[in-house]
Tab-separated table of C-alpha atoms and ligand atoms in Angstrom:
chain	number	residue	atom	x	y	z
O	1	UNK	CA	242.366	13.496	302.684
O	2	UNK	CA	241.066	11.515	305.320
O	3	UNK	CA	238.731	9.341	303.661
O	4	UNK	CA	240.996	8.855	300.890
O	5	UNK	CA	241.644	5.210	301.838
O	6	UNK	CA	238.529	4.251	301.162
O	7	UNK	CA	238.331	6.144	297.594
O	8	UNK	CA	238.057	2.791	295.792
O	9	UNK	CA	234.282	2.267	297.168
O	10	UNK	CA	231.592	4.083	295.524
O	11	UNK	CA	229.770	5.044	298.448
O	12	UNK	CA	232.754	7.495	299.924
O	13	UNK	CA	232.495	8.741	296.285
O	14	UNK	CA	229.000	9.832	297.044
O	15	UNK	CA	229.434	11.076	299.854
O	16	UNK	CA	232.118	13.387	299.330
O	17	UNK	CA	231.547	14.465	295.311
O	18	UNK	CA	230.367	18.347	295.628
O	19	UNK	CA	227.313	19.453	295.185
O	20	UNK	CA	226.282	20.176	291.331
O	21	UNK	CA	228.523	17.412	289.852
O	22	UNK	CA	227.709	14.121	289.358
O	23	UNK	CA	229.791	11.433	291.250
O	24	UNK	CA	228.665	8.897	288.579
O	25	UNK	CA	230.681	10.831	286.469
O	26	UNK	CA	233.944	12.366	288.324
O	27	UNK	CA	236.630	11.922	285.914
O	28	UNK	CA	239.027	8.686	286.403
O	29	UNK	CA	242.015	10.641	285.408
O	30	UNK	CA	243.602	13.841	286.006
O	31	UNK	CA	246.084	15.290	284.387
O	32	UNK	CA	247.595	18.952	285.283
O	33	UNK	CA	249.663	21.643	283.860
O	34	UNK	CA	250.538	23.847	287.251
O	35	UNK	CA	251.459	26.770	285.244
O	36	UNK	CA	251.509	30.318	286.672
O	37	UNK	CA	253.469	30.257	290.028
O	38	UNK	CA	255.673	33.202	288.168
O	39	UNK	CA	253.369	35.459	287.558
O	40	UNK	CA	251.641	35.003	291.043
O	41	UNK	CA	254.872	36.121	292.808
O	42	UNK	CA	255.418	38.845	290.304
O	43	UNK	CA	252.023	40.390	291.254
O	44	UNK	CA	252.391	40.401	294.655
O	45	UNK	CA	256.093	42.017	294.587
O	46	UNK	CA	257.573	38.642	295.518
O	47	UNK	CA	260.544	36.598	294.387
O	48	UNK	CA	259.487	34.118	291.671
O	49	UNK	CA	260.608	30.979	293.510
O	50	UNK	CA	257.694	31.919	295.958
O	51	UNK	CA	255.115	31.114	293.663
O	52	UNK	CA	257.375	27.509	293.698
O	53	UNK	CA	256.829	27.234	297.017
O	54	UNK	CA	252.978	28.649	297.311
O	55	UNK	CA	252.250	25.744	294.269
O	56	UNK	CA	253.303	23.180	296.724
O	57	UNK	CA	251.026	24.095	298.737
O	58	UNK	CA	248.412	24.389	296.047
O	59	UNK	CA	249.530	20.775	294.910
O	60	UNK	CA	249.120	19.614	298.368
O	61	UNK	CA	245.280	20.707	298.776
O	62	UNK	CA	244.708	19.220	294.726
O	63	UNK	CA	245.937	15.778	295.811
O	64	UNK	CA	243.483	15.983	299.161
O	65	UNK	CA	240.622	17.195	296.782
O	66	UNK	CA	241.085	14.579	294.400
O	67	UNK	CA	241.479	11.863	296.513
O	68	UNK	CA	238.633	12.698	298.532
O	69	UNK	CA	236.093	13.716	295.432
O	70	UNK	CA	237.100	10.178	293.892
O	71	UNK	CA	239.614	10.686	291.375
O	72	UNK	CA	241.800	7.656	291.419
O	73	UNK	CA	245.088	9.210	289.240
O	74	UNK	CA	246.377	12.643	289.387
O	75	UNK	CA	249.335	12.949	286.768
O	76	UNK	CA	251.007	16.923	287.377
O	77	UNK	CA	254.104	18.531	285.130
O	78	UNK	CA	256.153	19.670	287.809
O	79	UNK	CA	259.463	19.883	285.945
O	80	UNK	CA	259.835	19.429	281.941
O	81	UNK	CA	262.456	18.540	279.800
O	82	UNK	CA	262.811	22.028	278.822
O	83	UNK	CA	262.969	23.877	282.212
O	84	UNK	CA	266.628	23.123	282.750
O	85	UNK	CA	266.928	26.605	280.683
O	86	UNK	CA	265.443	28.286	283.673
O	87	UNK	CA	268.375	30.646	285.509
O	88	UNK	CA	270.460	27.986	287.519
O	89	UNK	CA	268.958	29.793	290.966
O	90	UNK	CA	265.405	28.981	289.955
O	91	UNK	CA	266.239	25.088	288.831
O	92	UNK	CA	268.617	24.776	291.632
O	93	UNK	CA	265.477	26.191	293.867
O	94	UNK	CA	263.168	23.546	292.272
O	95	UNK	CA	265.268	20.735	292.960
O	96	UNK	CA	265.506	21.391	296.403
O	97	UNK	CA	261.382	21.882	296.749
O	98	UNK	CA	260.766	18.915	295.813
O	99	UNK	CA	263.002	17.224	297.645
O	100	UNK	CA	262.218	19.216	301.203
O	101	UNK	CA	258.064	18.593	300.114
O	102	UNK	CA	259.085	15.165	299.034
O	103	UNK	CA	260.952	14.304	302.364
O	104	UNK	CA	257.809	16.445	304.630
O	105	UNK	CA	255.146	14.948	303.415
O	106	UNK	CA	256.070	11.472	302.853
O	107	UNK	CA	254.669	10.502	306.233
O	108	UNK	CA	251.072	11.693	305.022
O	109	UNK	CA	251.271	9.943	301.601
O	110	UNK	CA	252.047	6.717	303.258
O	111	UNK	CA	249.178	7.572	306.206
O	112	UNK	CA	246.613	8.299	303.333
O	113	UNK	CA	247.537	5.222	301.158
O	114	UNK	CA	248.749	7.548	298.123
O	115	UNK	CA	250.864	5.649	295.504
O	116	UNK	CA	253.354	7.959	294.621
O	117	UNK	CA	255.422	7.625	291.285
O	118	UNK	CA	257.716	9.999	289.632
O	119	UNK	CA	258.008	9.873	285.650
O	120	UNK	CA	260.203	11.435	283.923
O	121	UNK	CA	264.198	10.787	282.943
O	122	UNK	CA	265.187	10.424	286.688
O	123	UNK	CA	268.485	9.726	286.581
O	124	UNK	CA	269.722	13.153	285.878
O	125	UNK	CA	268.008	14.389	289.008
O	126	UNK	CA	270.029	15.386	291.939
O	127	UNK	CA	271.596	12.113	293.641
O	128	UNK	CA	269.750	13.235	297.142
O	129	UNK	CA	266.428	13.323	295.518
O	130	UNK	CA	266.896	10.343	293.235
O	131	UNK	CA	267.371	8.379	296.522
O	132	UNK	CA	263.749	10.074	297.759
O	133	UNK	CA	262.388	9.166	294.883
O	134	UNK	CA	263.686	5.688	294.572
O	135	UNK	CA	262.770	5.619	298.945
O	136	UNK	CA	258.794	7.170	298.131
O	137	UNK	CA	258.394	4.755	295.242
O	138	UNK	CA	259.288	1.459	296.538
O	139	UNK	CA	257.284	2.613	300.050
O	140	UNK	CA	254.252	3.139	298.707
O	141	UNK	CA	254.118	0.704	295.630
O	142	UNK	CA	251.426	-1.141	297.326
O	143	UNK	CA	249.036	0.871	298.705
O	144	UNK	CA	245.428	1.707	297.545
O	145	UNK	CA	244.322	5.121	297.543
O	146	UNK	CA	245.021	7.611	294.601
O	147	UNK	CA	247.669	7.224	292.245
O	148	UNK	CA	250.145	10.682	292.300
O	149	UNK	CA	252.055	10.605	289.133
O	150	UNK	CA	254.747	13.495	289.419
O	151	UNK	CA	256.119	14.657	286.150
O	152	UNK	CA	259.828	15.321	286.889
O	153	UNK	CA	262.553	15.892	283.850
O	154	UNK	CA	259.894	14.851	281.641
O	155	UNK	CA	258.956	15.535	277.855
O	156	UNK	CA	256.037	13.819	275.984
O	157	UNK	CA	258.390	13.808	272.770
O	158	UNK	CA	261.458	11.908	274.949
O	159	UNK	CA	259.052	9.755	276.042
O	160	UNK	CA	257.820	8.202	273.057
O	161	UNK	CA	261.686	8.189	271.564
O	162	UNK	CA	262.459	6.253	274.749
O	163	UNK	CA	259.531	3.991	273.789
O	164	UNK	CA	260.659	3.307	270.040
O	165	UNK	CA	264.020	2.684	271.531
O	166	UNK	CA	262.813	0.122	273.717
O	167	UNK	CA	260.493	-1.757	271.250
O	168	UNK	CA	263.689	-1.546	268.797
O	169	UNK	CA	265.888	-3.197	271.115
O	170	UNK	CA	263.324	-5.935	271.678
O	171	UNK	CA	262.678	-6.419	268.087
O	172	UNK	CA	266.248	-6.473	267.433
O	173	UNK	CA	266.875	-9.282	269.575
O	174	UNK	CA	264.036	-11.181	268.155
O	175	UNK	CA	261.906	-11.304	270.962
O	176	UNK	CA	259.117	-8.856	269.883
O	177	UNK	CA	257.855	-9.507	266.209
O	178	UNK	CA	257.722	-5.840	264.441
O	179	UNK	CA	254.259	-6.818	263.102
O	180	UNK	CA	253.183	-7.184	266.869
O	181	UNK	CA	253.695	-3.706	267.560
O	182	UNK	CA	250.345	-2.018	268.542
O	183	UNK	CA	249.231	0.764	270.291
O	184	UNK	CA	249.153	-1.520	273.313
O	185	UNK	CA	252.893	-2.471	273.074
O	186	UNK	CA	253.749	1.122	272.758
O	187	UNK	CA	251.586	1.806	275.547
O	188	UNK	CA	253.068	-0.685	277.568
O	189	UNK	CA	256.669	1.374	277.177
O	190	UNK	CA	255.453	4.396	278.132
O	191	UNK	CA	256.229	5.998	281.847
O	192	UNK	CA	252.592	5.491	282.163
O	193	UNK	CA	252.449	2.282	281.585
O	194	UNK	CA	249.592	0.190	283.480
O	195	UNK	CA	248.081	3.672	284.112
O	196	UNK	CA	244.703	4.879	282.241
O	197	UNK	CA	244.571	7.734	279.874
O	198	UNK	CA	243.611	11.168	281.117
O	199	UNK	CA	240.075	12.203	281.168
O	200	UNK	CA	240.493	15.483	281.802
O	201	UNK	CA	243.589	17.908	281.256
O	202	UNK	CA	243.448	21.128	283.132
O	203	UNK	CA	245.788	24.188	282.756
O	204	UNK	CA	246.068	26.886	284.977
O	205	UNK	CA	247.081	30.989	284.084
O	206	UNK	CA	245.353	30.543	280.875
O	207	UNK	CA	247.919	29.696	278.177
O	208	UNK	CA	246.248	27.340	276.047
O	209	UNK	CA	248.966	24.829	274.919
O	210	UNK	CA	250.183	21.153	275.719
O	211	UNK	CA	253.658	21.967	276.409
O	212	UNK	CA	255.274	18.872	275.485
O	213	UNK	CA	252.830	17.230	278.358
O	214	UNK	CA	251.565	13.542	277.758
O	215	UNK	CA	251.621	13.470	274.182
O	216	UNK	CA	250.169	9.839	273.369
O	217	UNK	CA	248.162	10.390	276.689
O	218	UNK	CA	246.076	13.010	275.961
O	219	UNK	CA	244.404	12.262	272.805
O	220	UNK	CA	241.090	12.071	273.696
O	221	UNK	CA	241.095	13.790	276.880
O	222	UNK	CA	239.103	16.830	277.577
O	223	UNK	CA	241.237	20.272	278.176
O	224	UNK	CA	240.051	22.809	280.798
O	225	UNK	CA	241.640	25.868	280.794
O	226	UNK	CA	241.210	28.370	283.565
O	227	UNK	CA	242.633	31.893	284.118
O	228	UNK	CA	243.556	30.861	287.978
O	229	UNK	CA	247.023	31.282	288.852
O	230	UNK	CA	248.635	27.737	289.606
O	231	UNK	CA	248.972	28.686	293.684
O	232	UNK	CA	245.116	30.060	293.858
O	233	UNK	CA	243.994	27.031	292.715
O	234	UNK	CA	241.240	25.648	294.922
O	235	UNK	CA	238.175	24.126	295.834
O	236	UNK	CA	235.835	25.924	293.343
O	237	UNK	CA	238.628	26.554	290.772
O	238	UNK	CA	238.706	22.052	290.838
O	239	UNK	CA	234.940	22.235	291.160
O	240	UNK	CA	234.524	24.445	287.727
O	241	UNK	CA	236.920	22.230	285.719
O	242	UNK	CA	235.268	19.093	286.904
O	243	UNK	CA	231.902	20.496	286.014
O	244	UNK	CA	232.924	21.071	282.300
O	245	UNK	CA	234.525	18.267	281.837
O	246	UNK	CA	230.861	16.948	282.966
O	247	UNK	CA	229.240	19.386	280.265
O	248	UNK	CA	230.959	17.453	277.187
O	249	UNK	CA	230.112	15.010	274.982
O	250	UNK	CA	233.213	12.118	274.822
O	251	UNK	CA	232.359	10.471	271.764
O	252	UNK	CA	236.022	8.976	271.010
O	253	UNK	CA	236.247	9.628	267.413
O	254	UNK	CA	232.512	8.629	266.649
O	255	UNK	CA	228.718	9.752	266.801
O	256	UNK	CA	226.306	10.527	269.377
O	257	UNK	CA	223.881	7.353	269.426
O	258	UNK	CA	221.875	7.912	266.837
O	259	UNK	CA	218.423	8.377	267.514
O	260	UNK	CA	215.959	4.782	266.916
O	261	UNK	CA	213.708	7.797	264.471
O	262	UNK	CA	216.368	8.509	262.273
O	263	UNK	CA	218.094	4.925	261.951
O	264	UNK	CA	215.523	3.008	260.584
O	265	UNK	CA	215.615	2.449	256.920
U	1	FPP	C1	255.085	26.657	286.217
U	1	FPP	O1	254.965	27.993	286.615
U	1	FPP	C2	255.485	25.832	287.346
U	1	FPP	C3	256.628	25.075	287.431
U	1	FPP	C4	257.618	24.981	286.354
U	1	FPP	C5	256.953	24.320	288.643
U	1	FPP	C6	255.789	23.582	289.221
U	1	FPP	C7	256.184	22.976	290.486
U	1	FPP	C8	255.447	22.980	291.601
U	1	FPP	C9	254.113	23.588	291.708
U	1	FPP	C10	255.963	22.336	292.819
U	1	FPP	C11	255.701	20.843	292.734
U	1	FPP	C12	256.155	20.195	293.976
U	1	FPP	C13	256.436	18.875	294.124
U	1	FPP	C14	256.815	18.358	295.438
U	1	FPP	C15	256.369	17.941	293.001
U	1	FPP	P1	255.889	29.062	285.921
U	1	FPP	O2	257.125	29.213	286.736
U	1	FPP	O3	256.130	28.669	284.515
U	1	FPP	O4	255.009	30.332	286.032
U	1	FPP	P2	254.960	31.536	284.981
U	1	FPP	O5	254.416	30.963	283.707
U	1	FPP	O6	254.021	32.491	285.644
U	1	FPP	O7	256.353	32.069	284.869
């Protein structure tokens, strides 16, 4: 991630995009479901929790590639809602992952002007890594390269009851008129708030769900699903989502221009 400080200028973004994709066109937003860490392990005769530990390290090369290829956000699920019913060993495992990764690699965040941010319901979160957390936040709040949004205890479903809570309490105490409320108040609520929507979802292992993940967020983002197991996920694997996100046609909910031929009376 070397360059990554620089990510904000167009001219790193041509220089580093890959060949075959456009770097007019690299997404603004990433958004990814590291799914398959399991079954990674299981096929090579190893513990589960070492796919945990081998999708650090495939997190770790993601963040370089994206902040290098000119991504500015990378949002990943790294712990939902719903994983608490894992076996205690395997959350207990998790927890102290990211909190070893979290404490390793702070350093290098901070060198390569990442903005780290964790969203989720935090406060349920071992006390040791809620004080990371708080201590990776407020350190790199200000700086410019990439923005790494970690998904930690979090549920898309949560978050928007979280949301309604928040704009009830506000209309409640008169401050926020219930009329007002539009899909850029209830943005605003959101973890992501100040953030823009994904462009591009990818999930690895091939399961072809949402999982709970980003649920206002997504809507018009494109999904890319791959077969790749979460810790094989590289270079190319990065380069082939990229390129079909390139291959679509966003059209938001309306048409292709239509052509001058056909719209004249
Ligand atoms: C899904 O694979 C993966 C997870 C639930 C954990 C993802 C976490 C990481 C990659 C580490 C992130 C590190 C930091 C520092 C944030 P799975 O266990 O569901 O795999 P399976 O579907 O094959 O069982």
């Amino acid at each position: 991630m070397s360059h990554s400080s620089a990510i904000n200028t167009e001219k790193v973004q041509l220089r580093a995009c890959p060949t075959g994709l456009d770097p007019h066109r690299i997404p603004n937003h990433v958004a990814v479901i590291m799914d398959g860490n399991g079954r990674w392990a299981k096929a090579k005769g190893l513990p589960r929790v070492m796919g945990h530990r081998a999708g650090v390290e495939s997190l770790k090369r993601t963040l370089r590639l994206c902040s290098d290829w000119g991504i500015r956000v990378l949002t990943v699920y790294a712990f939902s809602t719903e994983n608490w019913a894992r076996p205690g060993e395997e959350v207990n495992f998790l927890m102290t992952l990211f909190e070893r990764a979290l404490q390793r690699e702070l350093e290098s965040l901070q060198r390569e002007q990442v903005r780290i941010r964790f969203l989720g319901d935090l406060n349920i979160l071992p006390n040791g890594l809620q004080d990371l957390i708080k201590e990776a936040t407020d350190l790199t709040a200000g700086n410019t390269g990439i923005h790494f949004n970690v998904c930690t205890n979090y549920g898309g479903r949560r978050e928007l009851v979280l949301a309604a809570q928040k704009i009830a309490e506000r209309s409640v105490k008169g401050e926020l008129d219930p009329a007002k409320i539009d899909e850029r108040v209830f943005a605003s609520e959101l973890f992501t708030a100040n953030e823009v929507d994904p462009d591009l979802l990818i999930r690895t292992s091939g399961e072809m769900r949402v999982s709970n993940f980003l649920l206002w967020q997504l809507a018009y983002a494109e999904i890319h699903v791959c077969d790749v197991m979460w810790p094989d996920f590289d270079a190319t694997a990065l380069r082939e989502a990229l390129a079909d996100y390139q291959s679509r046609h966003r059209r938001f909910g309306g048409l292709d221009p239509v052509p001058s031929a056909l719209s004249e009376p």
